[in-house]
PDB file of C-alpha atoms and ligand atoms in Angstrom:
ATOM      1  CA  UNK W   1     -81.506-130.596 155.379  1.00 62.00           C
ATOM      2  CA  UNK W   2     -84.179-127.802 155.099  1.00 65.00           C
ATOM      3  CA  UNK W   3     -84.098-124.044 156.535  1.00 67.00           C
ATOM      4  CA  UNK W   4     -85.691-124.753 159.529  1.00 67.00           C
ATOM      5  CA  UNK W   5     -83.413-127.601 160.950  1.00 76.00           C
ATOM      6  CA  UNK W   6     -80.356-125.393 160.236  1.00 83.00           C
ATOM      7  CA  UNK W   7     -78.097-123.956 163.023  1.00 91.00           C
ATOM      8  CA  UNK W   8     -78.582-120.309 163.085  1.00 96.00           C
ATOM      9  CA  UNK W   9     -75.187-118.107 163.251  1.00 97.00           C
ATOM     10  CA  UNK W  10     -74.074-115.177 164.593  1.00 98.00           C
ATOM     11  CA  UNK W  11     -73.270-112.218 161.873  1.00 98.00           C
ATOM     12  CA  UNK W  12     -70.903-109.982 162.984  1.00 98.00           C
ATOM     13  CA  UNK W  13     -70.360-106.721 160.867  1.00 97.00           C
ATOM     14  CA  UNK W  14     -67.990-104.390 161.832  1.00 96.00           C
ATOM     15  CA  UNK W  15     -66.083-101.419 159.813  1.00 94.00           C
ATOM     16  CA  UNK W  16     -65.419 -97.580 159.503  1.00 90.00           C
ATOM     17  CA  UNK W  17     -68.076 -94.866 159.958  1.00 83.00           C
ATOM     18  CA  UNK W  18     -70.490 -94.494 157.142  1.00 84.00           C
ATOM     19  CA  UNK W  19     -68.893 -97.772 155.083  1.00 89.00           C
ATOM     20  CA  UNK W  20     -72.182 -98.492 154.270  1.00 88.00           C
ATOM     21  CA  UNK W  21     -72.303-101.953 156.551  1.00 91.00           C
ATOM     22  CA  UNK W  22     -75.428-100.949 158.318  1.00 90.00           C
ATOM     23  CA  UNK W  23     -76.937-101.014 154.766  1.00 90.00           C
ATOM     24  CA  UNK W  24     -75.604-104.287 153.867  1.00 94.00           C
ATOM     25  CA  UNK W  25     -75.970-105.663 157.462  1.00 96.00           C
ATOM     26  CA  UNK W  26     -79.941-104.879 157.593  1.00 94.00           C
ATOM     27  CA  UNK W  27     -80.349-106.299 153.646  1.00 96.00           C
ATOM     28  CA  UNK W  28     -78.742-109.503 154.508  1.00 97.00           C
ATOM     29  CA  UNK W  29     -80.671-109.885 157.726  1.00 96.00           C
ATOM     30  CA  UNK W  30     -83.782-109.649 155.477  1.00 95.00           C
ATOM     31  CA  UNK W  31     -82.812-111.979 153.135  1.00 96.00           C
ATOM     32  CA  UNK W  32     -81.799-114.641 155.174  1.00 97.00           C
ATOM     33  CA  UNK W  33     -84.443-114.268 157.829  1.00 95.00           C
ATOM     34  CA  UNK W  34     -82.427-112.882 160.492  1.00 96.00           C
ATOM     35  CA  UNK W  35     -82.769-109.933 163.409  1.00 94.00           C
ATOM     36  CA  UNK W  36     -80.774-106.969 162.510  1.00 95.00           C
ATOM     37  CA  UNK W  37     -79.110-105.253 165.345  1.00 95.00           C
ATOM     38  CA  UNK W  38     -77.382-101.739 164.923  1.00 95.00           C
ATOM     39  CA  UNK W  39     -75.235-101.630 167.878  1.00 97.00           C
ATOM     40  CA  UNK W  40     -74.003 -97.897 166.826  1.00 95.00           C
ATOM     41  CA  UNK W  41     -77.512 -97.016 166.994  1.00 96.00           C
ATOM     42  CA  UNK W  42     -77.208 -98.003 170.941  1.00 98.00           C
ATOM     43  CA  UNK W  43     -74.311 -95.636 171.249  1.00 97.00           C
ATOM     44  CA  UNK W  44     -75.960 -92.921 169.825  1.00 97.00           C
ATOM     45  CA  UNK W  45     -79.061 -93.265 171.990  1.00 98.00           C
ATOM     46  CA  UNK W  46     -76.951 -93.132 175.164  1.00 98.00           C
ATOM     47  CA  UNK W  47     -75.595 -90.108 173.554  1.00 98.00           C
ATOM     48  CA  UNK W  48     -78.899 -88.496 173.052  1.00 98.00           C
ATOM     49  CA  UNK W  49     -79.777 -89.109 176.460  1.00 98.00           C
ATOM     50  CA  UNK W  50     -76.552 -87.767 177.763  1.00 98.00           C
ATOM     51  CA  UNK W  51     -77.058 -84.350 175.542  1.00 98.00           C
ATOM     52  CA  UNK W  52     -80.530 -83.763 177.135  1.00 97.00           C
ATOM     53  CA  UNK W  53     -79.677 -84.422 180.574  1.00 97.00           C
ATOM     54  CA  UNK W  54     -76.932 -81.997 180.467  1.00 97.00           C
ATOM     55  CA  UNK W  55     -73.955 -84.509 180.787  1.00 98.00           C
ATOM     56  CA  UNK W  56     -72.128 -83.085 177.741  1.00 97.00           C
ATOM     57  CA  UNK W  57     -70.649 -79.295 178.436  1.00 96.00           C
ATOM     58  CA  UNK W  58     -70.286 -77.030 175.503  1.00 93.00           C
ATOM     59  CA  UNK W  59     -66.479 -78.050 174.884  1.00 94.00           C
ATOM     60  CA  UNK W  60     -67.949 -81.339 174.199  1.00 94.00           C
ATOM     61  CA  UNK W  61     -66.663 -83.042 177.443  1.00 96.00           C
ATOM     62  CA  UNK W  62     -68.544 -85.890 178.994  1.00 97.00           C
ATOM     63  CA  UNK W  63     -69.324 -86.253 182.465  1.00 98.00           C
ATOM     64  CA  UNK W  64     -68.900 -89.892 182.423  1.00 97.00           C
ATOM     65  CA  UNK W  65     -69.382 -89.873 186.400  1.00 97.00           C
ATOM     66  CA  UNK W  66     -73.028 -88.705 185.829  1.00 97.00           C
ATOM     67  CA  UNK W  67     -73.382 -90.739 182.877  1.00 98.00           C
ATOM     68  CA  UNK W  68     -72.251 -94.144 184.539  1.00 97.00           C
ATOM     69  CA  UNK W  69     -74.970 -93.610 187.358  1.00 97.00           C
ATOM     70  CA  UNK W  70     -77.398 -92.919 184.956  1.00 98.00           C
ATOM     71  CA  UNK W  71     -77.210 -95.955 182.635  1.00 97.00           C
ATOM     72  CA  UNK W  72     -79.663 -98.206 185.064  1.00 96.00           C
ATOM     73  CA  UNK W  73     -82.244 -95.581 183.717  1.00 96.00           C
ATOM     74  CA  UNK W  74     -81.551 -95.654 180.004  1.00 97.00           C
ATOM     75  CA  UNK W  75     -83.439 -98.639 178.012  1.00 97.00           C
ATOM     76  CA  UNK W  76     -82.916 -99.295 174.894  1.00 97.00           C
ATOM     77  CA  UNK W  77     -84.549-101.406 172.365  1.00 95.00           C
ATOM     78  CA  UNK W  78     -85.256-101.592 168.947  1.00 94.00           C
ATOM     79  CA  UNK W  79     -89.087-101.439 166.963  1.00 94.00           C
ATOM     80  CA  UNK W  80     -90.346-102.741 163.719  1.00 88.00           C
ATOM     81  CA  UNK W  81     -92.115-100.014 162.127  1.00 88.00           C
ATOM     82  CA  UNK W  82     -93.363 -99.344 158.469  1.00 87.00           C
ATOM     83  CA  UNK W  83     -90.224 -96.888 157.950  1.00 84.00           C
ATOM     84  CA  UNK W  84     -87.985-100.124 159.116  1.00 85.00           C
ATOM     85  CA  UNK W  85     -86.491-100.884 162.267  1.00 88.00           C
ATOM     86  CA  UNK W  86     -86.197 -97.781 164.794  1.00 95.00           C
ATOM     87  CA  UNK W  87     -84.744 -96.872 168.142  1.00 97.00           C
ATOM     88  CA  UNK W  88     -86.206 -96.795 171.182  1.00 97.00           C
ATOM     89  CA  UNK W  89     -85.022 -94.969 174.124  1.00 98.00           C
ATOM     90  CA  UNK W  90     -86.818 -95.298 177.095  1.00 98.00           C
ATOM     91  CA  UNK W  91     -89.856 -95.998 174.895  1.00 97.00           C
ATOM     92  CA  UNK W  92     -89.724 -93.248 172.646  1.00 97.00           C
ATOM     93  CA  UNK W  93     -88.854 -93.381 169.061  1.00 97.00           C
ATOM     94  CA  UNK W  94     -85.706 -91.524 168.553  1.00 98.00           C
ATOM     95  CA  UNK W  95     -84.354 -92.884 164.993  1.00 96.00           C
ATOM     96  CA  UNK W  96     -84.378 -89.711 163.496  1.00 94.00           C
ATOM     97  CA  UNK W  97     -82.687 -87.645 166.457  1.00 96.00           C
ATOM     98  CA  UNK W  98     -79.893 -90.247 166.835  1.00 97.00           C
ATOM     99  CA  UNK W  99     -78.759 -89.341 163.300  1.00 90.00           C
ATOM    100  CA  UNK W 100     -78.065 -85.686 163.823  1.00 89.00           C
ATOM    101  CA  UNK W 101     -74.808 -84.005 163.326  1.00 85.00           C
ATOM    102  CA  UNK W 102     -75.150 -83.172 166.973  1.00 93.00           C
ATOM    103  CA  UNK W 103     -75.391 -86.586 167.787  1.00 95.00           C
ATOM    104  CA  UNK W 104     -72.478 -87.733 165.411  1.00 88.00           C
ATOM    105  CA  UNK W 105     -69.907 -85.078 166.705  1.00 88.00           C
ATOM    106  CA  UNK W 106     -70.721 -86.046 170.405  1.00 94.00           C
ATOM    107  CA  UNK W 107     -70.926 -89.868 170.036  1.00 93.00           C
ATOM    108  CA  UNK W 108     -67.370 -91.059 169.921  1.00 87.00           C
ATOM    109  CA  UNK W 109     -66.122 -89.796 173.288  1.00 91.00           C
ATOM    110  CA  UNK W 110     -69.590 -91.087 174.820  1.00 95.00           C
ATOM    111  CA  UNK W 111     -68.514 -94.796 173.170  1.00 93.00           C
ATOM    112  CA  UNK W 112     -64.926 -94.224 174.788  1.00 90.00           C
ATOM    113  CA  UNK W 113     -66.206 -94.373 178.161  1.00 94.00           C
ATOM    114  CA  UNK W 114     -65.530 -97.935 179.799  1.00 95.00           C
ATOM    115  CA  UNK W 115     -69.042 -97.779 181.750  1.00 97.00           C
ATOM    116  CA  UNK W 116     -71.027 -97.373 178.840  1.00 97.00           C
ATOM    117  CA  UNK W 117     -69.225-100.058 176.583  1.00 96.00           C
ATOM    118  CA  UNK W 118     -69.657-102.563 179.519  1.00 97.00           C
ATOM    119  CA  UNK W 119     -73.357-101.813 179.588  1.00 97.00           C
ATOM    120  CA  UNK W 120     -73.898-101.911 176.011  1.00 98.00           C
ATOM    121  CA  UNK W 121     -71.718-105.106 174.967  1.00 97.00           C
ATOM    122  CA  UNK W 122     -73.752-106.672 177.919  1.00 97.00           C
ATOM    123  CA  UNK W 123     -77.278-105.783 176.179  1.00 97.00           C
ATOM    124  CA  UNK W 124     -75.636-106.906 172.629  1.00 97.00           C
ATOM    125  CA  UNK W 125     -74.940-110.130 174.042  1.00 97.00           C
ATOM    126  CA  UNK W 126     -78.534-110.474 175.297  1.00 96.00           C
ATOM    127  CA  UNK W 127     -79.687-109.979 171.796  1.00 94.00           C
ATOM    128  CA  UNK W 128     -77.274-112.737 170.054  1.00 94.00           C
ATOM    129  CA  UNK W 129     -78.242-115.675 173.166  1.00 93.00           C
ATOM    130  CA  UNK W 130     -80.634-117.007 170.391  1.00 91.00           C
ATOM    131  CA  UNK W 131     -78.470-116.347 167.615  1.00 95.00           C
ATOM    132  CA  UNK W 132     -79.960-115.712 164.175  1.00 96.00           C
ATOM    133  CA  UNK W 133     -78.618-112.094 164.184  1.00 97.00           C
ATOM    134  CA  UNK W 134     -76.842-109.707 162.164  1.00 97.00           C
ATOM    135  CA  UNK W 135     -75.026-106.599 164.416  1.00 97.00           C
ATOM    136  CA  UNK W 136     -73.270-104.097 162.972  1.00 97.00           C
ATOM    137  CA  UNK W 137     -70.383-102.054 164.680  1.00 95.00           C
ATOM    138  CA  UNK W 138     -67.026-101.493 165.598  1.00 93.00           C
ATOM    139  CA  UNK W 139     -66.223-104.713 168.058  1.00 94.00           C
ATOM    140  CA  UNK W 140     -68.692-106.931 167.201  1.00 96.00           C
ATOM    141  CA  UNK W 141     -66.361-109.669 165.863  1.00 96.00           C
ATOM    142  CA  UNK W 142     -63.633-108.771 168.583  1.00 95.00           C
ATOM    143  CA  UNK W 143     -65.237-108.227 171.872  1.00 95.00           C
ATOM    144  CA  UNK W 144     -68.797-108.467 171.536  1.00 97.00           C
ATOM    145  CA  UNK W 145     -68.889-111.929 169.614  1.00 98.00           C
ATOM    146  CA  UNK W 146     -65.485-113.167 169.304  1.00 97.00           C
ATOM    147  CA  UNK W 147     -67.221-116.505 168.599  1.00 96.00           C
ATOM    148  CA  UNK W 148     -68.953-115.135 165.868  1.00 98.00           C
ATOM    149  CA  UNK W 149     -69.242-117.598 162.749  1.00 97.00           C
ATOM    150  CA  UNK W 150     -69.161-114.772 160.381  1.00 98.00           C
ATOM    151  CA  UNK W 151     -66.932-111.874 160.455  1.00 98.00           C
ATOM    152  CA  UNK W 152     -66.705-108.716 158.173  1.00 98.00           C
ATOM    153  CA  UNK W 153     -64.597-105.769 158.312  1.00 96.00           C
ATOM    154  CA  UNK W 154     -66.176-103.389 156.138  1.00 95.00           C
ATOM    155  CA  UNK W 155     -63.950-100.091 154.726  1.00 91.00           C
ATOM    156  CA  UNK W 156     -64.000 -97.678 152.189  1.00 92.00           C
ATOM    157  CA  UNK W 157     -61.859 -94.269 151.541  1.00 92.00           C
ATOM    158  CA  UNK W 158     -62.553 -91.443 154.158  1.00 94.00           C
ATOM    159  CA  UNK W 159     -63.760 -89.385 151.278  1.00 94.00           C
ATOM    160  CA  UNK W 160     -65.878 -91.766 149.911  1.00 92.00           C
ATOM    161  CA  UNK W 161     -67.626 -92.502 153.273  1.00 93.00           C
ATOM    162  CA  UNK W 162     -67.973 -88.473 153.880  1.00 94.00           C
ATOM    163  CA  UNK W 163     -69.490 -88.242 150.454  1.00 93.00           C
ATOM    164  CA  UNK W 164     -72.181 -90.943 151.468  1.00 90.00           C
ATOM    165  CA  UNK W 165     -73.141 -89.516 154.919  1.00 89.00           C
ATOM    166  CA  UNK W 166     -73.586 -86.099 153.243  1.00 93.00           C
ATOM    167  CA  UNK W 167     -75.901 -87.396 151.103  1.00 92.00           C
ATOM    168  CA  UNK W 168     -77.740 -88.982 153.508  1.00 87.00           C
ATOM    169  CA  UNK W 169     -78.072 -85.946 155.737  1.00 88.00           C
ATOM    170  CA  UNK W 170     -79.211 -83.895 152.743  1.00 92.00           C
ATOM    171  CA  UNK W 171     -81.917 -86.429 151.726  1.00 91.00           C
ATOM    172  CA  UNK W 172     -83.360 -86.453 155.230  1.00 85.00           C
ATOM    173  CA  UNK W 173     -83.469 -82.913 155.075  1.00 89.00           C
ATOM    174  CA  UNK W 174     -80.686 -82.108 157.755  1.00 85.00           C
ATOM    175  CA  UNK W 175     -78.557 -79.226 156.628  1.00 87.00           C
ATOM    176  CA  UNK W 176     -74.869 -80.087 156.570  1.00 90.00           C
ATOM    177  CA  UNK W 177     -71.717 -78.981 154.645  1.00 94.00           C
ATOM    178  CA  UNK W 178     -69.614 -81.757 152.981  1.00 96.00           C
ATOM    179  CA  UNK W 179     -66.564 -80.316 154.141  1.00 96.00           C
ATOM    180  CA  UNK W 180     -67.625 -80.604 158.247  1.00 94.00           C
ATOM    181  CA  UNK W 181     -69.247 -84.345 157.366  1.00 93.00           C
ATOM    182  CA  UNK W 182     -65.460 -84.907 156.019  1.00 95.00           C
ATOM    183  CA  UNK W 183     -63.962 -83.690 159.136  1.00 95.00           C
ATOM    184  CA  UNK W 184     -66.120 -85.724 161.285  1.00 90.00           C
ATOM    185  CA  UNK W 185     -65.424 -89.095 159.533  1.00 91.00           C
ATOM    186  CA  UNK W 186     -61.863 -88.574 159.986  1.00 93.00           C
ATOM    187  CA  UNK W 187     -61.983 -87.156 163.712  1.00 90.00           C
ATOM    188  CA  UNK W 188     -64.418 -90.608 164.326  1.00 85.00           C
ATOM    189  CA  UNK W 189     -62.325 -92.878 162.519  1.00 90.00           C
ATOM    190  CA  UNK W 190     -59.267 -91.422 164.779  1.00 90.00           C
ATOM    191  CA  UNK W 191     -61.081 -91.711 168.228  1.00 84.00           C
ATOM    192  CA  UNK W 192     -62.394 -94.991 167.038  1.00 82.00           C
ATOM    193  CA  UNK W 193     -59.058 -96.417 166.405  1.00 89.00           C
ATOM    194  CA  UNK W 194     -57.603 -95.183 169.008  1.00 90.00           C
ATOM    195  CA  UNK W 195     -59.431 -95.094 172.274  1.00 84.00           C
ATOM    196  CA  UNK W 196     -58.115 -97.419 175.040  1.00 87.00           C
ATOM    197  CA  UNK W 197     -61.158 -99.837 175.327  1.00 84.00           C
ATOM    198  CA  UNK W 198     -62.381-102.225 172.483  1.00 85.00           C
ATOM    199  CA  UNK W 199     -60.907-100.027 169.805  1.00 87.00           C
ATOM    200  CA  UNK W 200     -61.781-100.621 165.910  1.00 90.00           C
ATOM    201  CA  UNK W 201     -59.711-103.057 164.444  1.00 90.00           C
ATOM    202  CA  UNK W 202     -59.960-106.200 162.147  1.00 94.00           C
ATOM    203  CA  UNK W 203     -60.665-109.314 164.201  1.00 96.00           C
ATOM    204  CA  UNK W 204     -57.579-111.965 162.827  1.00 96.00           C
ATOM    205  CA  UNK W 205     -60.303-114.106 161.275  1.00 96.00           C
ATOM    206  CA  UNK W 206     -62.486-111.558 159.532  1.00 98.00           C
ATOM    207  CA  UNK W 207     -63.333-111.132 155.627  1.00 97.00           C
ATOM    208  CA  UNK W 208     -61.912-107.561 154.440  1.00 96.00           C
ATOM    209  CA  UNK W 209     -64.768-106.200 152.182  1.00 95.00           C
ATOM    210  CA  UNK W 210     -63.239-102.501 150.565  1.00 91.00           C
ATOM    211  CA  UNK W 211     -66.306-100.989 149.005  1.00 89.00           C
ATOM    212  CA  UNK W 212     -65.082 -98.116 147.640  1.00 86.00           C
ATOM    213  CA  UNK W 213     -65.177 -99.047 144.225  1.00 86.00           C
ATOM    214  CA  UNK W 214     -67.782-101.702 144.388  1.00 89.00           C
ATOM    215  CA  UNK W 215     -71.414-101.637 142.914  1.00 91.00           C
ATOM    216  CA  UNK W 216     -74.282-102.059 145.550  1.00 91.00           C
ATOM    217  CA  UNK W 217     -75.136-105.463 143.747  1.00 94.00           C
ATOM    218  CA  UNK W 218     -71.331-107.157 143.646  1.00 95.00           C
ATOM    219  CA  UNK W 219     -71.146-106.099 147.354  1.00 94.00           C
ATOM    220  CA  UNK W 220     -74.555-108.078 148.229  1.00 95.00           C
ATOM    221  CA  UNK W 221     -73.383-110.930 146.073  1.00 96.00           C
ATOM    222  CA  UNK W 222     -70.221-111.063 147.843  1.00 96.00           C
ATOM    223  CA  UNK W 223     -71.944-111.062 151.458  1.00 97.00           C
ATOM    224  CA  UNK W 224     -74.593-113.251 150.806  1.00 97.00           C
ATOM    225  CA  UNK W 225     -72.026-115.903 149.421  1.00 97.00           C
ATOM    226  CA  UNK W 226     -69.919-115.632 152.458  1.00 98.00           C
ATOM    227  CA  UNK W 227     -73.349-115.994 154.755  1.00 98.00           C
ATOM    228  CA  UNK W 228     -73.719-119.444 152.866  1.00 97.00           C
ATOM    229  CA  UNK W 229     -70.448-120.410 153.201  1.00 97.00           C
ATOM    230  CA  UNK W 230     -70.315-119.630 156.881  1.00 97.00           C
ATOM    231  CA  UNK W 231     -73.727-121.202 157.468  1.00 96.00           C
ATOM    232  CA  UNK W 232     -72.329-124.638 155.608  1.00 95.00           C
ATOM    233  CA  UNK W 233     -69.493-124.397 157.651  1.00 95.00           C
ATOM    234  CA  UNK W 234     -71.421-123.985 161.342  1.00 94.00           C
ATOM    235  CA  UNK W 235     -73.365-127.154 159.862  1.00 92.00           C
ATOM    236  CA  UNK W 236     -70.731-129.373 159.126  1.00 87.00           C
ATOM    237  CA  UNK W 237     -71.599-131.132 155.898  1.00 54.00           C
ATOM    238  CA  UNK W 238     -74.931-132.000 156.603  1.00 51.00           C
ATOM    239  CA  UNK W 239     -76.727-128.858 154.588  1.00 45.00           C
TER     240      UNK W 239
HETATM  241  O1   DC V 301     -72.050 -96.884 163.165  1.00 79.41           O
HETATM  242  P1   DC V 301     -72.546 -95.361 163.487  1.00 79.41           P
HETATM  243  O2   DC V 301     -71.585 -94.364 163.096  1.00 79.41           O
HETATM  244  O3   DC V 301     -73.515 -95.256 164.094  1.00 79.41           O
HETATM  245  O4   DC V 301     -71.711 -95.537 165.463  1.00 79.41           O
HETATM  246  C1   DC V 301     -71.900 -94.321 165.802  1.00 79.41           C
HETATM  247  C2   DC V 301     -70.646 -94.257 167.003  1.00 79.41           C
HETATM  248  O5   DC V 301     -70.584 -95.267 167.851  1.00 79.41           O
HETATM  249  C3   DC V 301     -69.217 -94.627 166.472  1.00 79.41           C
HETATM  250  O6   DC V 301     -68.648 -93.325 166.498  1.00 79.41           O
HETATM  251  C4   DC V 301     -68.509 -95.341 166.707  1.00 79.41           C
HETATM  252  C5   DC V 301     -69.369 -95.912 168.150  1.00 79.41           C
HETATM  253  N1   DC V 301     -69.254 -97.308 167.778  1.00 79.41           N
HETATM  254  C6   DC V 301     -68.678 -97.998 168.751  1.00 79.41           C
HETATM  255  O7   DC V 301     -67.882 -97.717 169.645  1.00 79.41           O
HETATM  256  N2   DC V 301     -68.991 -99.502 168.851  1.00 79.41           N
HETATM  257  C7   DC V 301     -69.985 -99.987 168.260  1.00 79.41           C
HETATM  258  N3   DC V 301     -69.913-101.307 168.396  1.00 79.41           N
HETATM  259  C8   DC V 301     -70.851 -99.412 167.553  1.00 79.41           C
HETATM  260  C9   DC V 301     -70.414 -98.179 167.472  1.00 79.41           C
END
């Protein structure tokens, strides 16, 4: 069976913040010719909208009623640019702004709001109707695509993840302190794991990847092998 005849699959990559899942997901998608969707970017874009429209007070409380009503006015999409895939919020490229510490520190309470999750889950499912996608997030294998043919749960220690996020911020020219980044990682883990709706959980049928001590090449190889196995399984014994 050649590649064009193969039945495409859905790849769900969930895990903790800054576990490196986006990089892994992006690379896998490019290697196998699938579309990559960053579901965290969608929650970040909604958070940016809420911040810009004064729906989050100085204490960090989100006006969930107003945000719920505004969801119909929030249009999120992705565009392929020479710098990679960028997130669009109502047509505007917000890729850089959604990665700021301000958005990072307000996104968890926004992602815990029922109406926000409902709207974004529906949008994510629309992206998957044709299959052939790699989507990363927190609840992709449990809630968005419980039927995904390949599920991965990525983890690493909070210190390893804070170090990565800190380096990323500094490289992008965003001022940051390691201690603040670590505190943010720990706080987000807690909110993501304990929220009532779609908490961060490993799907029972997900393969676990703890990448605290793995090289980039080892992770890529592991992921690609799992993809080929999953694709083979989805195509029966014909491929
Ligand atoms: O992966 P990230 O750090 O860019 O995600 C940003 C936030 O969005 C994170 O706090 C958890 C939330 N999120 C979620 O609740 N569900 C998803 N599918 C993806 C992200």
